[in-house]
Amino acid sequence: MSADESTELGKRPLVAILSGAGISTDSGIPDYRGPQGLWKRDPEAEKLVTYGSYMADADVRRRSWRMRRDSPVWAAKPNEAHEAVARLERSGTPVRVITQNVDGLHQLAGVPERKVLELHGTSRTVVCTGCDARGTMADALARVEAGEADPACESCGGILKSATVMFGQALHPEVLSQAMAVAKACDVFVAVGTSLQVQPAASLAGLAAEHGARLIIVNAEPTPYDALATEVVRDPIGIALPALLDALAEG
């Protein structure tokens, strides 16, 4: 943590926001684990984001690239909930966003990159599984549009994938370590749009509560951490989160 960040955190209570798929559904990005989620509707689709299947099967990779090309992420814009998080950050309140999402909408809403921890990576970048070379997803999809069904790394010829954490891959240890530090240090921990069932991300809510944070859960369905929460909000996220965060900004 830099000296500037230490000064910032010393002035006002630190608010940590753990966001899940539910915060982005109003932007047109469907969730995956909800009652109408993609994994419930099409269990076979899970193979497209499973590391072992992706690496072993060229057909899975080709289908994955088509899924990326057609993803609703590219047309999505930040919604009221994302804007509320960015507004809280601009108010001078120390904010750290820990997101399970890979859509980049927090940054598009105006939250500084350094204040967003992407637990599951980002869909806007590609990485080579061989040499770790990185590039933009936009460039890779342009190659798909030009006829490359399974574009290879231009540096070493290795297999390219989105810079997301697939099933079967571990979270980046440094990102997880930073998220845990934020959870321990924060004064308020808001879990929004997440079922709090996927570990180790879900455990951050419990970690924050154990270290004395005020835990607020904003989610339509019950979560395993509701009993630890100071407040549980079931109202629609696009309405509930702006009201909650605007109140926090006012002190």
mmCIF file of C-alpha atoms in Angstrom:
data_model
loop_
_atom_site.group_PDB
_atom_site.id
_atom_site.type_symbol
_atom_site.label_atom_id
_atom_site.label_comp_id
_atom_site.label_asym_id
_atom_site.label_seq_id
_atom_site.Cartn_x
_atom_site.Cartn_y
_atom_site.Cartn_z
ATOM 1 C CA MET A 1 0.000 0.000 0.000
ATOM 2 C CA SER A 2 1.385 3.409 -0.968
ATOM 3 C CA ALA A 3 1.786 6.406 1.339
ATOM 4 C CA ASP A 4 -1.047 8.166 -0.498
ATOM 5 C CA GLU A 5 -3.353 5.189 0.041
ATOM 6 C CA SER A 6 -2.411 4.981 3.728
ATOM 7 C CA THR A 7 -3.306 8.659 4.112
ATOM 8 C CA GLU A 8 -6.587 8.088 2.296
ATOM 9 C CA LEU A 9 -7.518 5.169 4.536
ATOM 10 C CA GLY A 10 -6.651 7.164 7.628
ATOM 11 C CA LYS A 11 -9.311 9.796 6.971
ATOM 12 C CA ARG A 12 -12.535 7.846 6.560
ATOM 13 C CA PRO A 13 -13.737 4.263 7.116
ATOM 14 C CA LEU A 14 -12.704 1.832 4.402
ATOM 15 C CA VAL A 15 -15.568 0.319 2.390
ATOM 16 C CA ALA A 16 -14.918 -2.983 0.641
ATOM 17 C CA ILE A 17 -17.362 -4.127 -2.031
ATOM 18 C CA LEU A 18 -17.459 -7.758 -3.151
ATOM 19 C CA SER A 19 -19.467 -7.917 -6.361
ATOM 20 C CA GLY A 20 -20.827 -10.977 -8.110
ATOM 21 C CA ALA A 21 -22.770 -11.677 -11.278
ATOM 22 C CA GLY A 22 -25.961 -10.137 -9.895
ATOM 23 C CA ILE A 23 -24.560 -6.620 -10.129
ATOM 24 C CA SER A 24 -24.195 -6.950 -13.905
ATOM 25 C CA THR A 25 -27.501 -8.550 -14.871
ATOM 26 C CA ASP A 26 -29.100 -5.105 -15.346
ATOM 27 C CA SER A 27 -26.367 -4.470 -17.924
ATOM 28 C CA GLY A 28 -27.601 -7.441 -19.945
ATOM 29 C CA ILE A 29 -25.024 -9.958 -18.739
ATOM 30 C CA PRO A 30 -26.789 -13.100 -17.452
ATOM 31 C CA ASP A 31 -25.597 -14.799 -14.299
ATOM 32 C CA TYR A 32 -24.325 -18.350 -14.267
ATOM 33 C CA ARG A 33 -25.451 -19.953 -11.024
ATOM 34 C CA GLY A 34 -28.880 -18.441 -10.426
ATOM 35 C CA PRO A 35 -32.177 -20.270 -11.016
ATOM 36 C CA GLN A 36 -32.067 -19.174 -14.672
ATOM 37 C CA GLY A 37 -28.281 -19.165 -14.889
ATOM 38 C CA LEU A 38 -26.324 -20.484 -17.852
ATOM 39 C CA TRP A 39 -24.997 -23.535 -16.009
ATOM 40 C CA LYS A 40 -28.560 -24.548 -15.067
ATOM 41 C CA ARG A 41 -29.891 -24.024 -18.597
ATOM 42 C CA ASP A 42 -26.932 -25.570 -20.450
ATOM 43 C CA PRO A 43 -24.651 -27.752 -18.298
ATOM 44 C CA GLU A 44 -22.563 -28.582 -21.393
ATOM 45 C CA ALA A 45 -21.538 -24.915 -21.597
ATOM 46 C CA GLU A 46 -19.491 -25.381 -18.435
ATOM 47 C CA LYS A 47 -16.956 -27.359 -20.485
ATOM 48 C CA LEU A 48 -16.173 -24.228 -22.471
ATOM 49 C CA VAL A 49 -14.743 -22.595 -19.359
ATOM 50 C CA THR A 50 -13.141 -25.685 -17.815
ATOM 51 C CA TYR A 51 -9.371 -25.610 -18.162
ATOM 52 C CA GLY A 52 -8.798 -29.327 -18.682
ATOM 53 C CA SER A 53 -11.445 -29.622 -21.391
ATOM 54 C CA TYR A 54 -10.280 -26.412 -23.056
ATOM 55 C CA MET A 55 -6.653 -27.504 -23.253
ATOM 56 C CA ALA A 56 -7.400 -31.050 -24.385
ATOM 57 C CA ASP A 57 -10.097 -30.515 -27.019
ATOM 58 C CA ALA A 58 -9.747 -28.251 -30.043
ATOM 59 C CA ASP A 59 -13.505 -28.399 -30.623
ATOM 60 C CA VAL A 60 -14.136 -27.050 -27.127
ATOM 61 C CA ARG A 61 -11.730 -24.201 -27.877
ATOM 62 C CA ARG A 62 -13.474 -23.383 -31.143
ATOM 63 C CA ARG A 63 -16.836 -23.302 -29.375
ATOM 64 C CA SER A 64 -15.305 -21.159 -26.621
ATOM 65 C CA TRP A 65 -14.077 -18.606 -29.128
ATOM 66 C CA ARG A 66 -17.541 -18.419 -30.677
ATOM 67 C CA MET A 67 -19.013 -17.936 -27.196
ATOM 68 C CA ARG A 68 -16.549 -15.096 -26.528
ATOM 69 C CA ARG A 69 -17.303 -13.497 -29.864
ATOM 70 C CA ASP A 70 -21.026 -13.535 -29.152
ATOM 71 C CA SER A 71 -20.736 -12.517 -25.487
ATOM 72 C CA PRO A 72 -23.143 -9.809 -24.256
ATOM 73 C CA VAL A 73 -20.169 -8.210 -22.458
ATOM 74 C CA TRP A 74 -19.146 -6.271 -25.568
ATOM 75 C CA ALA A 75 -22.443 -4.362 -25.746
ATOM 76 C CA ALA A 76 -22.843 -4.003 -21.976
ATOM 77 C CA LYS A 77 -22.568 -0.661 -20.222
ATOM 78 C CA PRO A 78 -22.277 0.060 -16.495
ATOM 79 C CA ASN A 79 -25.659 0.212 -14.790
ATOM 80 C CA GLU A 80 -26.922 2.178 -11.787
ATOM 81 C CA ALA A 81 -25.208 -0.157 -9.339
ATOM 82 C CA HIS A 82 -21.793 0.183 -10.999
ATOM 83 C CA GLU A 83 -22.283 3.941 -11.188
ATOM 84 C CA ALA A 84 -23.109 4.031 -7.470
ATOM 85 C CA VAL A 85 -19.828 2.308 -6.614
ATOM 86 C CA ALA A 86 -17.901 4.794 -8.746
ATOM 87 C CA ARG A 87 -19.815 7.682 -7.176
ATOM 88 C CA LEU A 88 -18.898 6.452 -3.691
ATOM 89 C CA GLU A 89 -15.231 6.354 -4.703
ATOM 90 C CA ARG A 90 -15.408 9.896 -6.100
ATOM 91 C CA SER A 91 -16.951 11.125 -2.836
ATOM 92 C CA GLY A 92 -13.607 10.678 -1.121
ATOM 93 C CA THR A 93 -14.633 7.524 0.727
ATOM 94 C CA PRO A 94 -11.847 4.932 0.626
ATOM 95 C CA VAL A 95 -13.230 2.139 -1.558
ATOM 96 C CA ARG A 96 -11.788 -1.169 -2.692
ATOM 97 C CA VAL A 97 -13.746 -3.331 -5.121
ATOM 98 C CA ILE A 98 -13.222 -7.081 -5.047
ATOM 99 C CA THR A 99 -15.108 -8.555 -7.980
ATOM 100 C CA GLN A 100 -15.905 -12.072 -9.066
ATOM 101 C CA ASN A 101 -16.907 -10.673 -12.456
ATOM 102 C CA VAL A 102 -14.693 -10.574 -15.536
ATOM 103 C CA ASP A 103 -16.640 -7.911 -17.456
ATOM 104 C CA GLY A 104 -14.624 -4.812 -16.503
ATOM 105 C CA LEU A 105 -17.762 -2.748 -15.860
ATOM 106 C CA HIS A 106 -16.518 -1.317 -12.560
ATOM 107 C CA GLN A 107 -13.582 0.254 -14.389
ATOM 108 C CA LEU A 108 -15.799 1.453 -17.233
ATOM 109 C CA ALA A 109 -17.981 3.164 -14.627
ATOM 110 C CA GLY A 110 -14.945 5.090 -13.415
ATOM 111 C CA VAL A 111 -13.486 3.132 -10.498
ATOM 112 C CA PRO A 112 -9.684 3.450 -10.805
ATOM 113 C CA GLU A 113 -7.965 0.285 -11.977
ATOM 114 C CA ARG A 114 -5.757 0.164 -8.875
ATOM 115 C CA LYS A 115 -8.834 -0.024 -6.644
ATOM 116 C CA VAL A 116 -10.348 -3.065 -8.386
ATOM 117 C CA LEU A 117 -9.234 -6.600 -7.592
ATOM 118 C CA GLU A 118 -10.473 -9.031 -10.259
ATOM 119 C CA LEU A 119 -10.544 -12.381 -8.478
ATOM 120 C CA HIS A 120 -11.445 -14.304 -11.620
ATOM 121 C CA GLY A 121 -9.406 -12.245 -14.073
ATOM 122 C CA THR A 122 -10.708 -10.331 -17.073
ATOM 123 C CA SER A 123 -12.416 -11.290 -20.304
ATOM 124 C CA ARG A 124 -10.947 -8.239 -22.038
ATOM 125 C CA THR A 125 -7.441 -9.722 -22.252
ATOM 126 C CA VAL A 126 -6.061 -12.953 -23.684
ATOM 127 C CA VAL A 127 -3.073 -14.904 -22.404
ATOM 128 C CA CYS A 128 -0.926 -17.627 -23.945
ATOM 129 C CA THR A 129 -0.915 -20.826 -21.898
ATOM 130 C CA GLY A 130 2.587 -21.529 -23.169
ATOM 131 C CA CYS A 131 4.668 -18.352 -22.935
ATOM 132 C CA ASP A 132 2.272 -16.124 -20.940
ATOM 133 C CA ALA A 133 2.238 -13.467 -23.675
ATOM 134 C CA ARG A 134 -0.778 -11.171 -23.390
ATOM 135 C CA GLY A 135 -2.896 -9.223 -25.825
ATOM 136 C CA THR A 136 -6.335 -7.713 -26.143
ATOM 137 C CA MET A 137 -9.442 -9.811 -26.571
ATOM 138 C CA ALA A 138 -10.531 -7.378 -29.287
ATOM 139 C CA ASP A 139 -7.511 -8.310 -31.413
ATOM 140 C CA ALA A 140 -8.055 -12.038 -30.839
ATOM 141 C CA LEU A 141 -11.735 -11.798 -31.790
ATOM 142 C CA ALA A 142 -10.807 -9.888 -34.934
ATOM 143 C CA ARG A 143 -8.748 -12.925 -35.899
ATOM 144 C CA VAL A 144 -11.750 -15.163 -35.208
ATOM 145 C CA GLU A 145 -13.911 -12.959 -37.424
ATOM 146 C CA ALA A 146 -11.223 -13.219 -40.123
ATOM 147 C CA GLY A 147 -11.541 -17.018 -40.118
ATOM 148 C CA GLU A 148 -9.223 -18.339 -37.385
ATOM 149 C CA ALA A 149 -11.490 -20.655 -35.433
ATOM 150 C CA ASP A 150 -8.878 -21.300 -32.725
ATOM 151 C CA PRO A 151 -6.288 -18.476 -32.893
ATOM 152 C CA ALA A 152 -2.859 -19.449 -31.595
ATOM 153 C CA CYS A 153 -0.311 -17.288 -29.810
ATOM 154 C CA GLU A 154 1.533 -15.153 -32.344
ATOM 155 C CA SER A 155 4.695 -15.299 -30.244
ATOM 156 C CA CYS A 156 5.106 -19.042 -29.676
ATOM 157 C CA GLY A 157 2.164 -20.803 -31.343
ATOM 158 C CA GLY A 158 0.738 -21.877 -27.998
ATOM 159 C CA ILE A 159 -2.902 -22.111 -26.992
ATOM 160 C CA LEU A 160 -4.584 -18.793 -26.249
ATOM 161 C CA LYS A 161 -7.313 -18.348 -23.672
ATOM 162 C CA SER A 162 -9.094 -15.453 -22.080
ATOM 163 C CA ALA A 163 -7.253 -14.053 -19.046
ATOM 164 C CA THR A 164 -9.983 -15.417 -16.785
ATOM 165 C CA VAL A 165 -9.734 -18.071 -14.103
ATOM 166 C CA MET A 166 -11.369 -21.145 -15.587
ATOM 167 C CA PHE A 167 -12.822 -24.040 -13.625
ATOM 168 C CA GLY A 168 -9.850 -26.173 -12.629
ATOM 169 C CA GLN A 169 -7.530 -23.185 -12.208
ATOM 170 C CA ALA A 170 -6.537 -21.575 -8.933
ATOM 171 C CA LEU A 171 -7.030 -17.896 -8.240
ATOM 172 C CA HIS A 172 -3.929 -15.744 -8.655
ATOM 173 C CA PRO A 173 -2.313 -15.912 -5.186
ATOM 174 C CA GLU A 174 -1.276 -12.249 -5.134
ATOM 175 C CA VAL A 175 -4.781 -11.038 -6.013
ATOM 176 C CA LEU A 176 -6.333 -13.311 -3.392
ATOM 177 C CA SER A 177 -3.796 -12.141 -0.798
ATOM 178 C CA GLN A 178 -4.653 -8.508 -1.502
ATOM 179 C CA ALA A 179 -8.373 -9.273 -1.266
ATOM 180 C CA MET A 180 -7.892 -10.959 2.094
ATOM 181 C CA ALA A 181 -5.926 -7.955 3.357
ATOM 182 C CA VAL A 182 -8.751 -5.634 2.305
ATOM 183 C CA ALA A 183 -11.348 -7.864 3.985
ATOM 184 C CA LYS A 184 -9.375 -7.812 7.244
ATOM 185 C CA ALA A 185 -8.801 -4.037 7.145
ATOM 186 C CA CYS A 186 -12.200 -2.732 6.034
ATOM 187 C CA ASP A 187 -14.788 -1.131 8.273
ATOM 188 C CA VAL A 188 -17.752 -1.927 6.017
ATOM 189 C CA PHE A 189 -17.956 -4.970 3.730
ATOM 190 C CA VAL A 190 -20.754 -4.995 1.159
ATOM 191 C CA ALA A 191 -21.389 -8.281 -0.663
ATOM 192 C CA VAL A 192 -23.621 -7.550 -3.646
ATOM 193 C CA GLY A 193 -25.075 -9.835 -6.291
ATOM 194 C CA THR A 194 -23.205 -12.908 -5.128
ATOM 195 C CA SER A 195 -24.509 -16.205 -3.771
ATOM 196 C CA LEU A 196 -21.438 -16.397 -1.501
ATOM 197 C CA GLN A 197 -21.127 -20.066 -2.389
ATOM 198 C CA VAL A 198 -17.960 -20.046 -4.508
ATOM 199 C CA GLN A 199 -14.807 -20.356 -2.426
ATOM 200 C CA PRO A 200 -12.433 -18.820 -1.606
ATOM 201 C CA ALA A 201 -14.190 -15.589 -2.676
ATOM 202 C CA ALA A 202 -17.184 -16.249 -0.423
ATOM 203 C CA SER A 203 -14.978 -16.629 2.655
ATOM 204 C CA LEU A 204 -13.973 -12.968 2.372
ATOM 205 C CA ALA A 205 -17.369 -11.999 3.806
ATOM 206 C CA GLY A 206 -16.777 -14.140 6.872
ATOM 207 C CA LEU A 207 -13.212 -12.876 7.192
ATOM 208 C CA ALA A 208 -14.415 -9.273 7.192
ATOM 209 C CA ALA A 209 -17.054 -10.005 9.833
ATOM 210 C CA GLU A 210 -14.518 -11.838 12.000
ATOM 211 C CA HIS A 211 -12.290 -8.763 11.939
ATOM 212 C CA GLY A 212 -15.073 -6.458 13.058
ATOM 213 C CA ALA A 213 -16.432 -5.100 9.800
ATOM 214 C CA ARG A 214 -20.069 -4.222 9.367
ATOM 215 C CA LEU A 215 -21.229 -6.877 6.876
ATOM 216 C CA ILE A 216 -24.035 -5.910 4.488
ATOM 217 C CA ILE A 217 -25.393 -8.449 2.001
ATOM 218 C CA VAL A 218 -27.406 -7.275 -0.987
ATOM 219 C CA ASN A 219 -28.685 -10.323 -2.833
ATOM 220 C CA ALA A 220 -32.069 -11.640 -3.964
ATOM 221 C CA GLU A 221 -31.486 -15.141 -2.597
ATOM 222 C CA PRO A 222 -30.291 -16.263 0.861
ATOM 223 C CA THR A 223 -26.553 -16.840 1.301
ATOM 224 C CA PRO A 224 -24.568 -18.954 3.789
ATOM 225 C CA TYR A 225 -23.312 -15.748 5.422
ATOM 226 C CA ASP A 226 -26.640 -14.040 6.118
ATOM 227 C CA ALA A 227 -26.469 -14.912 9.826
ATOM 228 C CA LEU A 228 -23.202 -12.958 10.158
ATOM 229 C CA ALA A 229 -24.562 -9.873 8.425
ATOM 230 C CA THR A 230 -25.509 -6.645 10.135
ATOM 231 C CA GLU A 231 -27.985 -6.060 7.331
ATOM 232 C CA VAL A 232 -29.447 -8.235 4.563
ATOM 233 C CA VAL A 233 -31.160 -6.508 1.636
ATOM 234 C CA ARG A 234 -33.357 -8.437 -0.813
ATOM 235 C CA ASP A 235 -34.499 -5.441 -2.892
ATOM 236 C CA PRO A 236 -33.376 -5.166 -6.540
ATOM 237 C CA ILE A 237 -29.678 -4.284 -6.713
ATOM 238 C CA GLY A 238 -30.165 -1.377 -9.113
ATOM 239 C CA ILE A 239 -32.318 0.351 -6.508
ATOM 240 C CA ALA A 240 -30.891 -0.934 -3.229
ATOM 241 C CA LEU A 241 -27.171 -0.469 -3.852
ATOM 242 C CA PRO A 242 -27.281 3.203 -4.946
ATOM 243 C CA ALA A 243 -29.395 4.069 -1.882
ATOM 244 C CA LEU A 244 -27.043 2.169 0.424
ATOM 245 C CA LEU A 245 -23.798 3.564 -1.008
ATOM 246 C CA ASP A 246 -25.095 7.123 -1.279
ATOM 247 C CA ALA A 247 -25.947 6.932 2.432
ATOM 248 C CA LEU A 248 -22.429 5.690 3.210
ATOM 249 C CA ALA A 249 -20.967 8.583 1.222
ATOM 250 C CA GLU A 250 -22.937 11.055 3.302
ATOM 251 C CA GLY A 251 -21.483 9.511 6.448
#
